[in-house]
Amino acid sequence: LPTDADFNSQAEDFGEEYQFAWLVWRYLGEHGGPAAAVRFYDEVGAGTSVDAALRATYNGLTQAQLTAKWRAYLVQLAG
């Protein structure tokens, strides 16, 4: 998953991180619904760690599991 450091507006490949981030949100929306994606967003925005918010919102899903599932999703989209 893209990190905060990846969102450097001075980087040559700056747009790629936004595309990757958007695809993470698309995956989360497709696999938990829009309400779950909003709950996850709100949890992280309130200071909950990404991993803890994922576990609470997506039935125990860890950040490592999300990363693996997201990568597989990207391969599927590239089809």
MMTF fields as JSON, N, C-alpha, C and O atoms, coordinates in Angstrom:
{
  "mmtfVersion": "1.0.0",
  "mmtfProducer": "UNKNOWN",
  "numBonds": 315,
  "numAtoms": 316,
  "numGroups": 79,
  "numChains": 1,
  "numModels": 1,
  "chainsPerModel": [1],
  "groupsPerChain": [79],
  "chainIdList": ["A"],
  "bondAtomList": [4, 2, 8, 6, 12, 10, 16, 14, 20, 18, 24, 22, 28, 26, 32, 30, 36, 34, 40, 38, 44, 42, 48, 46, 52, 50, 56, 54, 60, 58, 64, 62, 68, 66, 72, 70, 76, 74, 80, 78, 84, 82, 88, 86, 92, 90, 96, 94, 100, 98, 104, 102, 108, 106, 112, 110, 116, 114, 120, 118, 124, 122, 128, 126, 132, 130, 136, 134, 140, 138, 144, 142, 148, 146, 152, 150, 156, 154, 160, 158, 164, 162, 168, 166, 172, 170, 176, 174, 180, 178, 184, 182, 188, 186, 192, 190, 196, 194, 200, 198, 204, 202, 208, 206, 212, 210, 216, 214, 220, 218, 224, 222, 228, 226, 232, 230, 236, 234, 240, 238, 244, 242, 248, 246, 252, 250, 256, 254, 260, 258, 264, 262, 268, 266, 272, 270, 276, 274, 280, 278, 284, 282, 288, 286, 292, 290, 296, 294, 300, 298, 304, 302, 308, 306, 312, 310],
  "bondOrderList": [1, 1, 1, 1, 1, 1, 1, 1, 1, 1, 1, 1, 1, 1, 1, 1, 1, 1, 1, 1, 1, 1, 1, 1, 1, 1, 1, 1, 1, 1, 1, 1, 1, 1, 1, 1, 1, 1, 1, 1, 1, 1, 1, 1, 1, 1, 1, 1, 1, 1, 1, 1, 1, 1, 1, 1, 1, 1, 1, 1, 1, 1, 1, 1, 1, 1, 1, 1, 1, 1, 1, 1, 1, 1, 1, 1, 1, 1],
  "groupList": [{"groupName": "LEU", "atomNameList": ["N", "CA", "C", "O"], "elementList": ["N", "C", "C", "O"], "formalChargeList": [0, 0, 0, 0], "bondAtomList": [1, 0, 2, 1, 3, 2], "bondOrderList": [1, 1, 2], "singleLetterCode": "L", "chemCompType": "L-PEPTIDE LINKING"}, {"groupName": "PRO", "atomNameList": ["N", "CA", "C", "O"], "elementList": ["N", "C", "C", "O"], "formalChargeList": [0, 0, 0, 0], "bondAtomList": [1, 0, 2, 1, 3, 2], "bondOrderList": [1, 1, 2], "singleLetterCode": "P", "chemCompType": "L-PEPTIDE LINKING"}, {"groupName": "THR", "atomNameList": ["N", "CA", "C", "O"], "elementList": ["N", "C", "C", "O"], "formalChargeList": [0, 0, 0, 0], "bondAtomList": [1, 0, 2, 1, 3, 2], "bondOrderList": [1, 1, 2], "singleLetterCode": "T", "chemCompType": "L-PEPTIDE LINKING"}, {"groupName": "ASP", "atomNameList": ["N", "CA", "C", "O"], "elementList": ["N", "C", "C", "O"], "formalChargeList": [0, 0, 0, 0], "bondAtomList": [1, 0, 2, 1, 3, 2], "bondOrderList": [1, 1, 2], "singleLetterCode": "D", "chemCompType": "L-PEPTIDE LINKING"}, {"groupName": "ALA", "atomNameList": ["N", "CA", "C", "O"], "elementList": ["N", "C", "C", "O"], "formalChargeList": [0, 0, 0, 0], "bondAtomList": [1, 0, 2, 1, 3, 2], "bondOrderList": [1, 1, 2], "singleLetterCode": "A", "chemCompType": "L-PEPTIDE LINKING"}, {"groupName": "PHE", "atomNameList": ["N", "CA", "C", "O"], "elementList": ["N", "C", "C", "O"], "formalChargeList": [0, 0, 0, 0], "bondAtomList": [1, 0, 2, 1, 3, 2], "bondOrderList": [1, 1, 2], "singleLetterCode": "F", "chemCompType": "L-PEPTIDE LINKING"}, {"groupName": "ASN", "atomNameList": ["N", "CA", "C", "O"], "elementList": ["N", "C", "C", "O"], "formalChargeList": [0, 0, 0, 0], "bondAtomList": [1, 0, 2, 1, 3, 2], "bondOrderList": [1, 1, 2], "singleLetterCode": "N", "chemCompType": "L-PEPTIDE LINKING"}, {"groupName": "SER", "atomNameList": ["N", "CA", "C", "O"], "elementList": ["N", "C", "C", "O"], "formalChargeList": [0, 0, 0, 0], "bondAtomList": [1, 0, 2, 1, 3, 2], "bondOrderList": [1, 1, 2], "singleLetterCode": "S", "chemCompType": "L-PEPTIDE LINKING"}, {"groupName": "GLN", "atomNameList": ["N", "CA", "C", "O"], "elementList": ["N", "C", "C", "O"], "formalChargeList": [0, 0, 0, 0], "bondAtomList": [1, 0, 2, 1, 3, 2], "bondOrderList": [1, 1, 2], "singleLetterCode": "Q", "chemCompType": "L-PEPTIDE LINKING"}, {"groupName": "GLU", "atomNameList": ["N", "CA", "C", "O"], "elementList": ["N", "C", "C", "O"], "formalChargeList": [0, 0, 0, 0], "bondAtomList": [1, 0, 2, 1, 3, 2], "bondOrderList": [1, 1, 2], "singleLetterCode": "E", "chemCompType": "L-PEPTIDE LINKING"}, {"groupName": "GLY", "atomNameList": ["N", "CA", "C", "O"], "elementList": ["N", "C", "C", "O"], "formalChargeList": [0, 0, 0, 0], "bondAtomList": [1, 0, 2, 1, 3, 2], "bondOrderList": [1, 1, 2], "singleLetterCode": "G", "chemCompType": "PEPTIDE LINKING"}, {"groupName": "TYR", "atomNameList": ["N", "CA", "C", "O"], "elementList": ["N", "C", "C", "O"], "formalChargeList": [0, 0, 0, 0], "bondAtomList": [1, 0, 2, 1, 3, 2], "bondOrderList": [1, 1, 2], "singleLetterCode": "Y", "chemCompType": "L-PEPTIDE LINKING"}, {"groupName": "TRP", "atomNameList": ["N", "CA", "C", "O"], "elementList": ["N", "C", "C", "O"], "formalChargeList": [0, 0, 0, 0], "bondAtomList": [1, 0, 2, 1, 3, 2], "bondOrderList": [1, 1, 2], "singleLetterCode": "W", "chemCompType": "L-PEPTIDE LINKING"}, {"groupName": "VAL", "atomNameList": ["N", "CA", "C", "O"], "elementList": ["N", "C", "C", "O"], "formalChargeList": [0, 0, 0, 0], "bondAtomList": [1, 0, 2, 1, 3, 2], "bondOrderList": [1, 1, 2], "singleLetterCode": "V", "chemCompType": "L-PEPTIDE LINKING"}, {"groupName": "ARG", "atomNameList": ["N", "CA", "C", "O"], "elementList": ["N", "C", "C", "O"], "formalChargeList": [0, 0, 0, 0], "bondAtomList": [1, 0, 2, 1, 3, 2], "bondOrderList": [1, 1, 2], "singleLetterCode": "R", "chemCompType": "L-PEPTIDE LINKING"}, {"groupName": "HIS", "atomNameList": ["N", "CA", "C", "O"], "elementList": ["N", "C", "C", "O"], "formalChargeList": [0, 0, 0, 0], "bondAtomList": [1, 0, 2, 1, 3, 2], "bondOrderList": [1, 1, 2], "singleLetterCode": "H", "chemCompType": "L-PEPTIDE LINKING"}, {"groupName": "LYS", "atomNameList": ["N", "CA", "C", "O"], "elementList": ["N", "C", "C", "O"], "formalChargeList": [0, 0, 0, 0], "bondAtomList": [1, 0, 2, 1, 3, 2], "bondOrderList": [1, 1, 2], "singleLetterCode": "K", "chemCompType": "L-PEPTIDE LINKING"}],
  "groupTypeList": [0, 1, 2, 3, 4, 3, 5, 6, 7, 8, 4, 9, 3, 5, 10, 9, 9, 11, 8, 5, 4, 12, 0, 13, 12, 14, 11, 0, 10, 9, 15, 10, 10, 1, 4, 4, 4, 13, 14, 5, 11, 3, 9, 13, 10, 4, 10, 2, 7, 13, 3, 4, 4, 0, 14, 4, 2, 11, 6, 10, 0, 2, 8, 4, 8, 0, 2, 4, 16, 12, 14, 4, 11, 0, 13, 8, 0, 4, 10],
  "groupIdList": [1, 2, 3, 4, 5, 6, 7, 8, 9, 10, 11, 12, 13, 14, 15, 16, 17, 18, 19, 20, 21, 22, 23, 24, 25, 26, 27, 28, 29, 30, 31, 32, 33, 34, 35, 36, 37, 38, 39, 40, 41, 42, 43, 44, 45, 46, 47, 48, 49, 50, 51, 52, 53, 54, 55, 56, 57, 58, 59, 60, 61, 62, 63, 64, 65, 66, 67, 68, 69, 70, 71, 72, 73, 74, 75, 76, 77, 78, 79],
  "secStructList": [7, 7, 7, 4, 4, 4, 7, 7, 6, 6, 1, 6, 6, 2, 2, 2, 2, 2, 2, 2, 2, 2, 2, 2, 2, 2, 2, 2, 2, 2, 2, 2, 7, 2, 2, 2, 2, 2, 2, 2, 2, 2, 2, 2, 2, 6, 6, 7, 7, 2, 2, 2, 2, 2, 2, 2, 2, 6, 6, 6, 7, 7, 2, 2, 2, 2, 2, 2, 2, 2, 2, 2, 2, 2, 2, 2, 2, 2, 7],
  "xCoordList": [0.845, 0.0, 0.884, 1.976, 0.435, 1.225, 1.349, 0.406, 2.497, 2.723, 2.607, 2.53, 2.594, 2.545, 3.703, 3.537, 4.883, 6.065, 5.911, 6.547, 5.08, 4.878, 4.121, 4.17, 3.43, 2.62, 3.41, 2.945, 4.594, 5.465, 5.079, 5.282, 4.533, 4.054, 5.186, 4.924, 6.425, 7.57, 8.104, 8.967, 7.6, 8.088, 7.604, 6.515, 8.422, 8.097, 6.87, 6.062, 6.736, 5.627, 4.51, 3.855, 4.3, 3.356, 1.959, 1.335, 1.448, 0.083, -0.162, -1.288, 0.869, 0.713, 0.21, -0.63, 0.703, 0.294, -1.201, -1.888, -1.694, -3.121, -3.945, -5.017, -3.461, -4.169, -4.188, -5.217, -3.045, -2.993, -3.922, -4.651, -3.898, -4.759, -6.228, -7.027, -6.584, -7.967, -8.391, -9.519, -7.495, -7.82, -7.964, -8.727, -7.249, -7.46, -8.877, -9.586, -9.288, -10.644, -11.695, -12.731, -11.442, -12.375, -12.506, -13.612, -11.373, -11.397, -12.194, -13.059, -11.905, -12.609, -14.109, -14.911, -14.486, -15.901, -16.581, -17.72, -15.887, -16.458, -16.548, -17.417, -15.669, -15.619, -16.199, -16.227, -16.652, -17.283, -18.451, -19.208, -18.585, -19.651, -19.211, -18.237, -19.933, -19.584, -19.615, -18.777, -20.566, -20.673, -19.43, -18.936, -18.923, -17.709, -16.511, -15.684, -16.414, -15.306, -15.338, -14.293, -16.524, -16.657, -16.292, -15.612, -16.731, -16.371, -14.856, -14.269, -14.232, -12.78, -12.093, -11.183, -12.522, -11.958, -12.102, -11.153, -13.28, -13.517, -12.65, -12.126, -12.499, -11.658, -10.212, -9.611, -9.663, -8.276, -8.155, -7.18, -9.135, -9.128, -9.178, -8.683, -9.774, -9.864, -8.617, -8.524, -7.649, -6.391, -6.163, -5.103, -7.131, -6.948, -5.94, -5.951, -5.075, -4.103, -4.832, -5.951, -4.189, -4.782, -5.093, -6.18, -4.152, -4.358, -5.537, -6.365, -5.619, -6.72, -8.061, -9.061, -8.089, -9.333, -9.773, -10.962, -8.82, -9.156, -9.75, -10.782, -9.096, -9.571, -10.987, -11.832, -11.234, -12.553, -13.638, -14.781, -13.295, -14.294, -14.478, -15.575, -13.423, -13.457, -13.213, -12.406, -13.91, -13.915, -12.54, -12.269, -11.662, -10.356, -9.286, -8.171, -9.601, -8.632, -7.439, -7.609, -6.229, -5.029, -4.529, -4.958, -3.623, -3.05, -2.262, -2.294, -1.569, -0.818, -1.765, -1.48, -2.884, -3.864, -4.487, -4.673, -4.808, -5.356, -4.368, -4.758, -3.106, -2.092, -2.049, -1.994, -2.074, -2.041, -3.3, -3.217, -4.45, -5.71, -5.766, -6.249, -5.275, -5.26, -4.355, -4.698, -3.199, -2.277, -2.941, -2.823, -3.634, -4.344, -5.443, -5.69, -6.095, -7.141, -6.555, -7.169, -5.374, -4.714, -4.403, -4.587, -3.933, -3.647, -4.935, -4.953, -6.006, -7.305, -7.764, -8.242, -7.626, -8.04, -7.204, -7.71, -5.927, -5.043, -5.361, -5.051, -5.999, -6.462, -5.908, -6.34],
  "yCoordList": [-1.178, 0.0, 1.233, 1.204, 2.324, 3.563, 4.103, 4.02, 4.645, 5.25, 6.761, 7.294, 7.458, 8.922, 9.502, 10.493, 8.883, 9.381, 9.268, 10.018, 8.346, 8.175, 9.346, 9.536, 10.122, 11.228, 12.532, 13.561, 12.486, 13.646, 14.361, 13.827, 15.548, 16.265, 16.671, 17.081, 16.568, 16.91, 15.704, 15.856, 14.517, 13.301, 13.212, 13.677, 12.614, 12.483, 11.588, 11.849, 10.536, 9.594, 9.847, 8.911, 11.097, 11.502, 10.944, 10.512, 10.931, 10.492, 9.016, 8.616, 8.21, 6.773, 6.445, 5.559, 7.137, 6.855, 7.125, 6.374, 8.185, 8.472, 7.409, 7.037, 6.919, 5.855, 4.582, 3.913, 4.245, 3.061, 3.225, 2.297, 4.396, 4.649, 4.543, 3.955, 5.104, 5.027, 3.575, 3.207, 2.755, 1.349, 0.593, -0.37, 1.007, 0.406, 0.719, -0.165, 1.983, 2.371, 1.657, 1.246, 1.511, 0.782, -0.662, -1.194, -1.292, -2.674, -2.753, -3.616, -1.854, -1.879, -1.684, -2.354, -0.776, -0.542, -1.75, -2.069, -2.42, -3.602, -4.795, -5.649, -4.867, -6.043, -5.82, -6.748, -4.639, -4.404, -3.448, -3.268, -2.839, -1.869, -0.464, -0.272, 0.509, 1.907, 2.289, 3.069, 1.751, 2.108, 1.653, 2.377, 0.455, -0.034, 0.834, 1.138, 1.234, 2.09, 3.42, 3.932, 3.975, 5.242, 5.035, 5.878, 3.926, 3.636, 3.521, 4.072, 2.798, 2.637, 3.999, 4.301, 4.806, 6.148, 6.984, 7.643, 6.955, 7.732, 7.253, 8.061, 5.931, 5.37, 5.846, 6.296, 5.745, 6.157, 7.671, 8.143, 8.422, 9.867, 10.282, 11.348, 9.439, 9.724, 9.276, 9.457, 8.683, 8.316, 6.827, 6.429, 5.999, 4.556, 4.124, 4.641, 3.183, 2.702, 2.031, 1.542, 2.016, 1.384, -0.076, -0.555, -0.788, -2.203, -2.419, -3.298, -1.635, -1.788, -1.442, -2.116, -0.408, -0.013, -1.076, -1.374, -1.646, -2.735, -3.913, -4.453, -4.314, -5.46, -5.219, -6.114, -4.012, -3.693, -3.605, -3.994, -3.106, -2.824, -3.97, -4.17, -4.719, -5.76, -7.152, -7.918, -7.47, -8.827, -9.412, -10.553, -8.633, -9.142, -9.048, -9.529, -8.44, -8.296, -7.47, -6.383, -7.994, -7.255, -6.425, -6.617, -5.509, -4.702, -5.582, -5.354, -6.566, -7.486, -8.281, -8.486, -8.724, -9.453, -8.544, -8.953, -7.308, -6.367, -6.145, -6.137, -5.966, -5.738, -6.908, -6.702, -8.13, -9.319, -9.392, -9.671, -9.144, -9.196, -8.077, -8.287, -6.902, -5.766, -6.044, -5.715, -6.649, -7.005, -7.997, -7.871, -8.977, -9.944, -9.248, -9.583, -8.287, -7.497, -6.729, -6.666, -6.142, -5.417, -6.337, -5.966, -7.535, -8.518, -8.869, -8.966, -9.058, -9.373, -8.236, -8.486, -7.005, -5.855, -5.748, -5.367, -6.089, -6.005, -7.102, -6.993, -8.171, -9.311, -9.703, -10.697],
  "zCoordList": [0.0, 0.0, 0.0, 0.568, -0.63, -0.605, 0.822, 1.608, 1.14, 2.456, 2.347, 1.24, 3.473, 3.455, 2.657, 1.946, 2.774, 2.07, 0.557, -0.184, 0.094, -1.346, -1.974, -3.189, -1.161, -1.675, -1.711, -1.219, -2.289, -2.44, -3.732, -4.822, -3.615, -4.798, -5.736, -6.867, -5.297, -6.136, -6.908, -7.773, -6.603, -7.252, -8.693, -9.029, -9.523, -10.94, -11.161, -12.052, -10.35, -10.503, -9.497, -9.04, -9.158, -8.119, -8.334, -7.365, -9.525, -9.786, -9.535, -9.239, -9.649, -9.449, -8.053, -7.894, -7.047, -5.675, -5.486, -4.794, -6.097, -6.0, -6.71, -6.233, -7.833, -8.536, -7.697, -7.601, -7.086, -6.224, -5.024, -4.672, -4.396, -3.243, -3.638, -2.908, -4.78, -5.241, -5.431, -5.101, -5.959, -6.167, -4.855, -4.785, -3.812, -2.486, -2.017, -1.536, -2.158, -1.738, -2.574, -2.051, -3.843, -4.71, -4.235, -4.145, -3.931, -3.426, -2.129, -1.983, -1.185, 0.098, -0.09, 0.56, -0.973, -1.238, -1.849, -1.508, -2.749, -3.402, -2.461, -2.633, -1.473, -0.602, 0.789, 1.597, 1.076, 2.373, 2.279, 3.233, 1.12, 0.916, 1.278, 2.006, 0.767, 1.023, 2.496, 2.948, 3.251, 4.677, 5.442, 6.306, 5.131, 5.79, 5.431, 6.29, 4.165, 3.743, 4.493, 4.892, 4.683, 5.42, 6.886, 7.472, 7.494, 8.896, 9.044, 9.975, 8.114, 8.146, 8.035, 8.806, 7.093, 6.885, 8.156, 8.581, 8.753, 9.976, 11.132, 11.899, 11.253, 12.323, 12.193, 13.168, 10.994, 10.768, 10.971, 11.556, 10.491, 10.679, 12.141, 12.506, 12.978, 14.41, 15.168, 16.382, 14.439, 15.082, 15.286, 15.77, 14.929, 15.033, 13.973, 12.855, 14.319, 13.337, 12.176, 12.33, 11.026, 9.847, 10.144, 9.823, 10.753, 11.03, 11.978, 11.741, 13.039, 14.004, 13.365, 13.618, 12.549, 11.883, 10.881, 10.77, 10.153, 9.234, 9.985, 9.588, 11.079, 11.857, 12.376, 12.339, 12.857, 13.426, 12.355, 12.597, 11.195, 10.158, 9.179, 8.659, 8.924, 7.898, 8.478, 7.951, 9.557, 10.127, 10.373, 9.997, 11.009, 11.383, 10.309, 10.511, 9.17, 8.082, 8.557, 9.11, 8.337, 8.713, 7.532, 6.394, 7.823, 6.757, 5.784, 4.575, 6.301, 5.436, 4.535, 3.355, 5.091, 4.285, 3.228, 2.081, 3.618, 2.645, 1.506, 0.339, 1.835, 0.813, -0.165, -1.377, 0.355, -0.519, -1.382, -2.578, -0.788, -1.537, -2.58, -3.692, -2.223, -3.14, -4.328, -5.464, -4.072, -5.175, -6.133, -7.352, -5.57, -6.413, -7.202, -8.361, -6.579, -7.246, -8.416, -9.481, -8.238, -9.323, -10.503, -11.662, -10.188, -11.248, -11.976, -13.203, -11.226, -11.835, -12.745, -13.851, -12.294, -13.111, -14.392, -15.447, -14.28, -15.441, -16.461, -17.648, -15.943, -16.658, -17.906, -18.489]
}
